[in-house]
Amino acid sequence: MADRERRMTPPFGGVFVASARVMTRDDMRRAIRRMAHEVIERNQGSEDILIVGLQTGGVKVAENLVKALEEIEGREIESGCLDVALHRDDIGLRPVVPEAATNLPDLIDGKIVVIADDVLFTGRTIRAALDAICHFGRPRSIQLAVMVDRGHRELPIRPDYVGKNLPTRIDELVDVTEEGVDLGVMRK
Amino acid sequence: MSLDFETPPDLSKHLLGIEGTTREQLELILELTDRFAEIGKRPIPKVPALRGRTVASVFFEDSTRTRLSFESAARRLSADTLTFSAGSSSLSKGESLRDTVEVISSYGADVLIVRHSMAGTPQRVSEWTNASVINAGDGCHEHPTQALLDCYTLKQQRGSLDGMSIGIVGDIRHSRVARSNVLAFSSLGAKVTLIAPQTLMPPSLNNWPVEVSNVLDDVISDLDACYLLRMQAERHSKGLIPSLREYAKDFGLNGRRCEMLSKDALILHPGPTNQGVEITAEVSTDPRSIILDQVTNGVSLRMAVLFMLLGQHETSKQDEVQE
């Protein structure tokens, strides 16, 4: 969970209290490795693959996915990052933070774009990301890789690659860090 | 009217001037501008951030750059734009300023971008409307977005304004740009020198954090940036300078003075330029001139300002945020 989600989740000014560790560092490493293999299997190789991490939580996931793909395929994999704050339908809810940058390659036409994010929840971030990516060009296809799918979708969006399916209550929070994945709640 | 400058202004509602703002507020706007500059480089330089919002430009004085860049900034953020210009309006039928502002507000404008020849007009307008107000230049008072884009342009070139020596040359007395820039440059850590004939200096320089010179040739070689102002003939009462030719000879940036300028100094001008008066054509195209960068950055900076006023209003009211 990125800092801005933490700041913006009610009760405001609360702290995240973890109740259970649902993935360890090793679990995450193995999940990334498996997803990398699935990406290659689905696309019959790694040709034209472009991994795009969503600011801010997805950037680390994207980095790790790229590293795993490069190890398996022995070639360089293209990557970028995207801040969808300005494309969201709930704008005003989230502050645009100066440090969250967008950096995509100049040409994304014909690429297979794999969006990487930490947690898939309502699907609204992904809708915004689809919108933003289509402003940059016309990829051959867009796929979605997430570390955790916690359910509660509000839009017809599904992930192609999932680290872990995690049933949650709607008021719970999922915190993805380098140490692992925690399930918990915000407390004042 | 006395204004309270003890507490910094709330920049999420109005941007009326640089006066009173803190260094942190200015730096936040400059950082936001970086993000919006990136949007300008995309194949489709447009984001839906301000969809459904209406931006009205209310100009009682002529403008090319400020109005066009505000309007293109608004469109890049998908806001709708309304344009009012004094020349073709009911002002000529005697409609008052207040009525005009109320009419524009009732068309649903969320922000009014106001330029007027009287100092203080944007402040007054902000008392008559619920919309946000941006000062786009009021008389000889302030022009905050120009100052911010100048700071952004200098920061883009040099990384920081800290310790820079910036000379502002020309018609300081009538220049709202100079006023806003003195405040912004010094707030960000630069040392400012005002350079003009004594008749074009403001009547009082009390409390201005500046040094003063009446001879450009004395100080030009010490400058890291040379900021030229437009000679504002329309605001002059007669007799402040003997002639434009004499002014150009003593204070214009020409090829000879350009050589005295240090080789990594920067040349700025807020535009429009009077070529042959404050600047010669050869100097406008000198590699040290960043006048065109100023124009380009104007759009990104104004996107940041519009977004600051319109994009984040409901943050504290909303109680539901989803990942």
Coordinates of C-alpha atoms in Angstrom, one line a residue:
Chain A
M1 CA 0.0 0.0 0.0
A2 CA 1.5 3.2 -1.1
D3 CA 1.8 6.1 1.2
R4 CA -0.9 8.1 -0.5
E5 CA -3.5 5.3 0.0
R6 CA -2.6 5.1 3.6
R7 CA -3.1 8.9 3.9
M8 CA -6.3 8.8 2.0
T9 CA -8.1 5.9 3.7
P10 CA -10.6 6.5 6.4
P11 CA -10.5 7.0 9.3
F12 CA -8.1 9.8 8.2
G13 CA -5.0 10.1 10.2
G14 CA -5.4 6.5 11.3
V15 CA -2.7 3.9 11.3
F16 CA -2.6 0.6 9.6
V17 CA -2.9 -2.4 12.0
A18 CA -2.0 -5.7 10.5
S19 CA -3.9 -8.7 11.6
A20 CA -2.3 -11.4 9.5
R21 CA 0.7 -11.9 7.2
V22 CA -0.8 -13.5 4.1
M23 CA 2.3 -13.7 2.0
T24 CA 5.9 -13.8 3.0
R25 CA 8.8 -12.4 1.0
D26 CA 9.5 -15.8 -0.4
D27 CA 5.9 -16.3 -1.3
M28 CA 6.0 -13.1 -3.3
R29 CA 9.2 -14.0 -5.0
R30 CA 7.8 -17.4 -6.1
A31 CA 4.5 -15.7 -7.2
I32 CA 6.4 -13.3 -9.3
R33 CA 8.4 -16.1 -10.9
R34 CA 5.3 -18.0 -11.7
M35 CA 3.6 -15.0 -13.2
A36 CA 6.6 -14.4 -15.3
H37 CA 6.4 -17.9 -16.7
E38 CA 2.6 -17.4 -17.3
V39 CA 3.3 -14.2 -19.2
I40 CA 5.8 -16.0 -21.5
E41 CA 3.5 -19.0 -21.9
R42 CA 0.4 -17.0 -22.8
N43 CA 2.3 -14.8 -25.3
Q44 CA 4.5 -17.5 -26.7
G45 CA 7.7 -15.8 -25.7
S46 CA 8.6 -12.3 -24.6
E47 CA 8.6 -10.5 -27.9
D48 CA 6.9 -7.1 -27.8
I49 CA 6.2 -7.3 -24.1
L50 CA 6.1 -4.0 -22.2
I51 CA 5.6 -4.1 -18.4
V52 CA 3.9 -1.0 -17.0
G53 CA 3.9 -0.4 -13.3
L54 CA 1.2 1.7 -11.8
Q55 CA 2.3 4.5 -9.4
T56 CA 3.0 4.0 -6.7
G57 CA 2.4 0.5 -5.5
G58 CA 2.7 -1.2 -8.8
V59 CA 6.2 0.1 -9.7
K60 CA 8.0 -2.4 -7.4
V61 CA 5.8 -5.3 -8.7
A62 CA 6.7 -4.3 -12.3
E63 CA 10.4 -4.1 -11.5
N64 CA 10.4 -7.6 -10.0
L65 CA 8.4 -9.0 -12.9
V66 CA 10.8 -7.5 -15.4
K67 CA 13.8 -8.9 -13.4
A68 CA 12.2 -12.4 -13.4
L69 CA 11.3 -12.2 -17.1
E70 CA 14.9 -11.1 -18.0
E71 CA 16.4 -14.0 -16.0
I72 CA 14.1 -16.6 -17.7
E73 CA 14.4 -15.2 -21.2
G74 CA 17.9 -13.9 -21.1
R75 CA 17.0 -10.6 -22.9
E76 CA 16.1 -7.1 -22.0
I77 CA 12.4 -6.5 -21.3
E78 CA 10.9 -3.1 -21.9
S79 CA 9.2 -1.4 -19.0
G80 CA 7.7 1.9 -17.9
C81 CA 5.6 3.4 -15.2
L82 CA 2.3 5.3 -15.2
D83 CA 0.5 7.6 -12.8
V84 CA -3.2 7.4 -13.4
A85 CA -4.3 10.0 -10.9
L86 CA -5.4 12.4 -13.6
H87 CA -7.5 9.8 -15.4
R88 CA -9.5 8.6 -12.4
D89 CA -13.2 9.0 -12.0
D90 CA -12.9 9.8 -8.3
I91 CA -10.5 12.6 -8.9
G92 CA -10.3 15.0 -6.0
L93 CA -10.2 12.0 -3.7
R94 CA -6.6 11.5 -4.2
P95 CA -4.0 14.2 -4.3
V96 CA -1.6 14.3 -7.2
V97 CA 1.8 13.8 -5.6
P98 CA 4.7 15.4 -7.4
E99 CA 6.9 12.3 -6.9
A100 CA 4.6 10.0 -8.9
A101 CA 5.9 10.2 -12.5
T102 CA 4.7 8.8 -15.8
N103 CA 7.4 7.4 -18.0
L104 CA 6.4 5.2 -21.0
P105 CA 8.4 4.4 -24.1
D106 CA 7.7 6.6 -27.1
L107 CA 6.1 3.9 -29.1
I108 CA 3.6 1.5 -27.6
D109 CA 1.7 0.7 -30.8
G110 CA 1.7 -3.0 -31.5
K111 CA 3.1 -3.9 -28.0
I112 CA 1.7 -6.4 -25.6
V113 CA 1.3 -4.2 -22.5
V114 CA 1.2 -5.9 -19.2
I115 CA -0.1 -3.6 -16.4
A116 CA 1.4 -4.5 -13.1
D117 CA -0.2 -3.4 -9.8
D118 CA 0.0 -4.5 -6.1
V119 CA -3.6 -4.9 -5.2
L120 CA -6.7 -5.3 -7.4
F121 CA -9.8 -4.1 -5.6
T122 CA -12.7 -2.1 -7.3
G123 CA -11.0 -2.1 -10.7
R124 CA -11.3 1.7 -11.0
T125 CA -7.5 2.2 -11.1
I126 CA -7.3 -0.3 -13.9
R127 CA -10.1 1.4 -15.9
A128 CA -8.2 4.7 -15.5
A129 CA -5.0 3.0 -16.6
L130 CA -6.6 1.5 -19.7
D131 CA -7.9 4.9 -20.6
A132 CA -4.5 6.5 -20.1
I133 CA -2.6 3.8 -22.1
C134 CA -4.9 4.3 -25.0
H135 CA -4.0 7.9 -25.0
F136 CA -0.4 6.9 -25.7
G137 CA -1.1 4.7 -28.7
R138 CA -2.7 1.4 -29.7
P139 CA -1.1 -1.6 -28.1
R140 CA -1.8 -5.0 -29.6
S141 CA -3.2 -6.2 -26.3
I142 CA -3.3 -5.1 -22.7
Q143 CA -3.1 -7.7 -19.9
L144 CA -3.1 -7.3 -16.2
A145 CA -0.8 -8.7 -13.5
V146 CA -1.5 -8.2 -9.8
M147 CA 0.2 -9.4 -6.6
V148 CA -3.1 -9.7 -4.7
D149 CA -6.7 -9.9 -6.0
R150 CA -8.9 -9.0 -3.0
G151 CA -12.3 -9.1 -4.8
H152 CA -15.1 -6.5 -4.5
R153 CA -15.0 -5.4 -8.1
E154 CA -17.2 -2.5 -9.2
L155 CA -16.3 -2.8 -12.9
P156 CA -16.2 -5.8 -15.3
I157 CA -12.4 -6.1 -15.0
R158 CA -10.4 -9.3 -14.3
P159 CA -6.7 -10.0 -13.9
D160 CA -4.7 -12.3 -16.3
Y161 CA -2.0 -13.1 -13.8
V162 CA -2.6 -13.2 -10.0
G163 CA 0.0 -13.6 -7.2
K164 CA -2.7 -14.6 -4.7
N165 CA -6.4 -14.6 -4.6
L166 CA -7.3 -13.2 -1.2
P167 CA -11.0 -13.0 0.0
T168 CA -11.4 -9.9 2.1
R169 CA -14.0 -7.8 3.9
I170 CA -14.6 -4.5 2.3
D171 CA -13.4 -2.5 5.3
E172 CA -10.1 -4.4 5.4
L173 CA -6.9 -3.2 3.8
V174 CA -4.2 -5.1 2.0
D175 CA -0.7 -3.8 2.5
V176 CA 2.0 -4.9 0.0
T177 CA 5.6 -4.1 1.0
E178 CA 8.9 -5.7 0.1
E179 CA 8.7 -7.7 3.3
G180 CA 5.4 -9.4 2.4
V181 CA 1.7 -8.9 2.2
D182 CA -0.4 -8.0 5.3
L183 CA -4.1 -8.0 5.8
G184 CA -5.4 -5.5 8.4
V185 CA -7.5 -2.5 9.1
M186 CA -7.0 1.3 9.7
R187 CA -7.4 2.3 13.3
K188 CA -7.5 5.8 14.9
Chain B
M1 CA -7.7 48.4 2.7
S2 CA -5.2 46.4 4.8
L3 CA -4.4 42.9 3.9
D4 CA -3.3 40.2 6.2
F5 CA 0.0 38.7 5.1
E6 CA 0.8 37.1 8.4
T7 CA -0.9 33.8 7.5
P8 CA 0.0 32.4 4.0
P9 CA -2.9 32.6 1.5
D10 CA -5.0 29.5 0.9
L11 CA -3.8 28.5 -2.5
S12 CA -6.5 25.8 -2.9
K13 CA -9.0 28.6 -3.3
H14 CA -7.5 31.7 -5.0
L15 CA -4.2 32.7 -6.5
L16 CA -4.2 36.5 -6.1
G17 CA -0.5 37.2 -5.8
I18 CA 2.9 36.0 -4.7
E19 CA 2.9 38.3 -1.7
G20 CA 2.4 36.4 1.5
T21 CA 3.1 32.9 0.0
T22 CA 5.6 30.7 1.6
R23 CA 8.6 29.1 -0.1
E24 CA 7.0 25.6 0.5
Q25 CA 3.9 26.7 -1.4
L26 CA 5.9 28.0 -4.3
E27 CA 8.1 24.9 -4.4
L28 CA 5.0 22.6 -4.4
I29 CA 3.6 24.4 -7.5
L30 CA 6.9 24.1 -9.3
E31 CA 7.1 20.3 -8.5
L32 CA 3.5 19.8 -9.7
T33 CA 4.4 21.6 -12.9
D34 CA 7.0 18.9 -13.7
R35 CA 4.2 16.3 -13.7
F36 CA 2.0 18.4 -16.0
A37 CA 4.9 19.2 -18.3
E38 CA 5.2 15.5 -19.0
I39 CA 1.5 15.4 -20.2
G40 CA 2.4 18.0 -22.8
K41 CA 4.9 15.6 -24.3
R42 CA 2.3 12.7 -24.8
P43 CA 1.0 11.8 -28.2
I44 CA -2.4 13.0 -27.0
P45 CA -1.6 15.8 -24.6
K46 CA -4.8 15.7 -22.7
V47 CA -6.1 14.1 -19.4
P48 CA -9.7 14.0 -18.1
A49 CA -8.7 15.5 -14.7
L50 CA -11.0 18.6 -14.8
R51 CA -13.8 17.1 -17.0
G52 CA -17.0 19.0 -16.3
R53 CA -15.3 22.0 -14.8
T54 CA -15.6 25.4 -16.4
V55 CA -12.7 27.9 -16.6
A56 CA -13.6 31.5 -17.6
S57 CA -11.0 33.9 -18.7
V58 CA -12.2 37.4 -17.9
F59 CA -9.8 39.9 -19.6
F60 CA -10.4 43.6 -19.3
E61 CA -6.9 44.1 -20.8
D62 CA -5.3 42.7 -23.9
S63 CA -3.2 39.5 -23.8
T64 CA -1.9 36.9 -26.1
R65 CA 0.3 34.6 -24.0
T66 CA -1.5 34.6 -20.7
R67 CA -5.0 34.1 -22.1
L68 CA -4.0 31.5 -24.7
S69 CA -1.8 29.5 -22.3
F70 CA -4.5 29.5 -19.6
E71 CA -7.1 28.3 -22.2
S72 CA -4.9 25.6 -23.6
A73 CA -4.0 24.5 -20.1
A74 CA -7.7 24.2 -19.3
R75 CA -8.3 22.2 -22.4
R76 CA -5.4 19.9 -21.7
L77 CA -7.1 19.1 -18.4
S78 CA -10.5 18.6 -20.3
A79 CA -12.1 21.6 -18.7
D80 CA -14.6 23.7 -20.6
T81 CA -13.6 27.3 -21.3
L82 CA -15.5 30.5 -21.5
T83 CA -13.9 33.6 -22.9
F84 CA -14.8 37.2 -22.0
S85 CA -12.9 40.1 -23.6
A86 CA -13.8 43.6 -22.7
G87 CA -13.8 44.9 -26.2
S88 CA -16.7 42.9 -27.5
S89 CA -18.9 42.8 -24.4
S90 CA -21.8 44.7 -22.8
L91 CA -19.2 46.8 -20.9
S92 CA -19.6 49.2 -23.9
K93 CA -23.3 49.4 -22.9
G94 CA -22.3 50.5 -19.4
E95 CA -22.5 47.2 -17.5
S96 CA -20.6 47.3 -14.3
L97 CA -17.7 45.1 -13.3
R98 CA -19.7 43.5 -10.6
D99 CA -22.6 42.7 -12.9
T100 CA -20.2 41.2 -15.4
V101 CA -18.6 39.0 -12.8
E102 CA -21.9 37.8 -11.5
V103 CA -23.2 37.0 -15.0
I104 CA -20.1 34.9 -15.8
S105 CA -20.3 33.1 -12.4
S106 CA -23.9 32.2 -13.0
Y107 CA -22.9 30.5 -16.2
G108 CA -21.3 28.0 -14.0
A109 CA -17.6 29.1 -14.0
D110 CA -15.6 27.3 -11.4
V111 CA -12.6 29.6 -11.8
L112 CA -12.3 33.1 -13.1
I113 CA -9.0 34.2 -14.6
V114 CA -9.0 37.9 -14.2
R115 CA -6.9 40.6 -15.8
H116 CA -7.6 44.2 -15.3
S117 CA -5.8 47.6 -15.5
M118 CA -6.7 48.4 -11.8
A119 CA -4.6 46.9 -9.1
G120 CA -6.7 44.9 -6.6
T121 CA -9.4 43.9 -9.1
P122 CA -9.0 40.1 -8.7
Q123 CA -9.1 40.5 -4.9
R124 CA -12.4 42.5 -5.2
V125 CA -13.8 40.0 -7.7
S126 CA -13.1 37.1 -5.3
E127 CA -15.5 38.8 -2.8
W128 CA -18.3 38.8 -5.4
T129 CA -18.2 35.2 -6.5
N130 CA -18.0 31.6 -5.2
A131 CA -15.7 30.6 -8.0
S132 CA -11.9 30.5 -7.5
V133 CA -10.1 33.5 -8.8
I134 CA -6.7 33.6 -10.5
N135 CA -4.9 37.0 -10.9
A136 CA -3.7 37.1 -14.5
G137 CA -2.3 40.6 -14.0
D138 CA -3.8 43.6 -12.2
G139 CA -2.5 47.0 -13.1
C140 CA 1.0 47.6 -11.7
H141 CA 0.4 45.2 -8.8
E142 CA 1.0 41.5 -9.4
H143 CA 1.1 38.8 -12.1
P144 CA 1.7 35.6 -10.1
T145 CA 1.6 32.9 -12.8
Q146 CA 4.2 34.8 -14.8
A147 CA 6.5 34.9 -11.8
L148 CA 5.9 31.2 -11.2
L149 CA 6.6 30.2 -14.7
D150 CA 9.8 32.3 -14.7
C151 CA 10.9 30.5 -11.5
Y152 CA 10.1 27.2 -13.1
T153 CA 12.0 28.0 -16.3
L154 CA 15.1 29.1 -14.2
K155 CA 14.9 26.0 -12.1
Q156 CA 14.6 23.8 -15.2
Q157 CA 17.9 25.3 -16.4
R158 CA 19.8 25.5 -13.2
G159 CA 18.2 23.0 -10.8
S160 CA 17.6 25.7 -8.1
L161 CA 17.4 29.4 -7.7
D162 CA 19.4 29.3 -4.5
G163 CA 22.2 31.8 -4.6
M164 CA 21.5 32.9 -8.2
S165 CA 22.1 36.6 -9.0
I166 CA 19.1 37.8 -11.1
G167 CA 19.0 41.3 -12.6
I168 CA 15.5 42.7 -13.5
V169 CA 16.0 45.5 -16.1
G170 CA 13.6 48.1 -17.3
D171 CA 10.3 49.6 -16.4
I172 CA 10.1 48.4 -12.8
R173 CA 7.7 51.1 -11.8
H174 CA 4.9 50.0 -14.0
S175 CA 5.6 46.3 -14.0
R176 CA 3.5 43.8 -12.2
V177 CA 5.8 41.2 -13.5
A178 CA 8.7 42.8 -11.7
R179 CA 6.8 43.0 -8.4
S180 CA 5.7 39.3 -8.5
N181 CA 9.1 38.2 -9.6
V182 CA 11.1 40.1 -6.9
L183 CA 8.9 38.3 -4.3
A184 CA 9.1 34.9 -5.9
F185 CA 12.8 35.0 -6.9
S186 CA 13.9 36.1 -3.4
S187 CA 11.6 33.7 -1.7
L188 CA 13.3 30.9 -3.6
G189 CA 16.7 32.1 -2.5
A190 CA 17.9 34.3 -5.4
K191 CA 19.6 37.6 -5.0
V192 CA 17.7 40.3 -7.0
T193 CA 19.1 43.5 -8.4
L194 CA 16.7 46.1 -10.0
I195 CA 18.3 48.0 -12.8
A196 CA 16.5 51.0 -14.3
P197 CA 16.8 54.8 -14.7
Q198 CA 15.6 56.4 -11.4
T199 CA 12.4 57.6 -13.0
L200 CA 11.3 54.1 -13.7
M201 CA 12.0 52.8 -10.2
P202 CA 9.0 52.5 -7.9
P203 CA 8.5 55.6 -5.6
S204 CA 9.4 53.5 -2.6
L205 CA 11.5 50.4 -2.3
N206 CA 11.0 50.0 1.4
N207 CA 11.1 46.4 2.5
W208 CA 11.9 45.1 -1.0
P209 CA 14.6 42.4 -0.7
V210 CA 16.6 43.9 -3.6
E211 CA 19.7 45.8 -4.6
V212 CA 19.4 48.7 -7.0
S213 CA 21.5 50.0 -9.8
N214 CA 21.0 52.8 -12.3
V215 CA 23.7 51.7 -14.7
L216 CA 23.3 48.3 -16.5
D217 CA 26.9 48.2 -17.7
D218 CA 28.2 48.3 -14.0
V219 CA 26.4 45.2 -12.9
I220 CA 25.7 43.1 -16.1
S221 CA 28.8 40.9 -15.8
D222 CA 27.8 39.8 -12.3
L223 CA 24.4 38.5 -13.4
D224 CA 23.5 34.8 -13.6
A225 CA 20.2 35.8 -15.3
C226 CA 19.2 39.0 -17.0
Y227 CA 15.4 39.5 -16.9
L228 CA 14.3 42.2 -19.3
L229 CA 11.0 43.9 -18.9
R230 CA 8.8 45.4 -21.6
M231 CA 8.7 49.2 -21.8
Q232 CA 5.0 49.8 -20.9
A233 CA 4.3 52.8 -23.0
E234 CA 0.6 52.5 -22.3
R235 CA 1.0 53.1 -18.6
H236 CA 3.4 56.0 -18.9
S237 CA 2.6 59.5 -18.1
K238 CA 4.9 61.6 -20.3
G239 CA 8.5 62.5 -19.4
L240 CA 9.8 59.5 -17.5
I241 CA 12.5 58.8 -20.1
P242 CA 13.9 61.3 -22.7
S243 CA 13.2 59.0 -25.6
L244 CA 12.9 55.3 -26.4
R245 CA 16.2 55.5 -28.4
E246 CA 18.1 56.9 -25.4
Y247 CA 16.6 54.2 -23.2
A248 CA 17.6 51.5 -25.7
K249 CA 21.1 52.9 -25.7
D250 CA 21.5 52.8 -21.9
F251 CA 19.4 49.8 -20.9
G252 CA 18.6 47.8 -24.0
L253 CA 20.3 44.4 -24.3
N254 CA 22.2 44.6 -27.5
G255 CA 25.0 42.6 -29.0
R256 CA 27.7 44.6 -27.2
R257 CA 26.1 44.1 -23.7
C258 CA 25.4 40.5 -24.6
E259 CA 29.2 39.9 -24.8
M260 CA 29.7 41.5 -21.3
L261 CA 27.1 39.0 -20.0
S262 CA 28.7 35.8 -18.5
K263 CA 28.8 32.9 -21.0
D264 CA 26.4 30.8 -18.9
A265 CA 24.0 33.6 -18.0
L266 CA 20.4 33.3 -19.0
I267 CA 18.2 35.9 -20.8
L268 CA 14.5 36.1 -20.0
H269 CA 11.7 38.3 -21.1
P270 CA 8.0 38.0 -20.2
G271 CA 6.9 39.1 -23.7
P272 CA 5.7 40.7 -25.8
T273 CA 9.1 42.2 -26.7
N274 CA 9.6 45.6 -28.1
Q275 CA 12.4 44.7 -30.5
G276 CA 15.1 47.4 -30.7
V277 CA 14.0 48.9 -27.4
E278 CA 14.8 46.5 -24.4
I279 CA 16.2 43.8 -26.6
T280 CA 17.6 43.5 -30.1
A281 CA 16.7 40.8 -32.6
E282 CA 20.2 39.2 -32.5
V283 CA 19.9 38.8 -28.7
S284 CA 16.4 37.2 -28.9
T285 CA 18.0 34.3 -30.8
D286 CA 21.2 34.1 -28.7
P287 CA 21.6 30.5 -27.3
R288 CA 21.5 32.0 -23.8
S289 CA 18.0 33.3 -24.4
I290 CA 15.3 31.1 -22.8
I291 CA 12.4 33.3 -23.8
L292 CA 10.7 30.5 -25.8
D293 CA 11.1 28.1 -22.9
Q294 CA 9.1 30.6 -20.8
V295 CA 6.3 30.5 -23.3
T296 CA 6.2 26.7 -23.4
N297 CA 6.4 26.3 -19.6
G298 CA 3.5 28.8 -19.3
V299 CA 1.1 26.1 -20.3
S300 CA 2.4 23.4 -17.9
L301 CA 2.6 25.9 -15.0
R302 CA -0.9 27.1 -15.5
M303 CA -2.2 23.5 -15.7
A304 CA -0.6 23.0 -12.3
V305 CA -2.3 26.1 -10.9
L306 CA -5.7 25.2 -12.4
F307 CA -5.4 21.7 -11.0
M308 CA -4.4 23.1 -7.6
L309 CA -7.5 25.2 -7.5
L310 CA -10.0 22.8 -9.0
G311 CA -8.7 19.3 -8.8
Q312 CA -8.5 18.6 -5.1
H313 CA -11.4 20.4 -3.6
E314 CA -13.3 17.5 -2.2
T315 CA -10.4 15.7 -0.6
S316 CA -11.4 16.3 3.0
K317 CA -15.1 16.0 2.5
Q318 CA -15.1 12.5 0.9
D319 CA -15.1 9.6 3.3
E320 CA -14.7 6.8 0.7
V321 CA -11.5 6.0 -1.0
Q322 CA -10.8 2.9 -2.9
E323 CA -7.5 1.4 -3.8

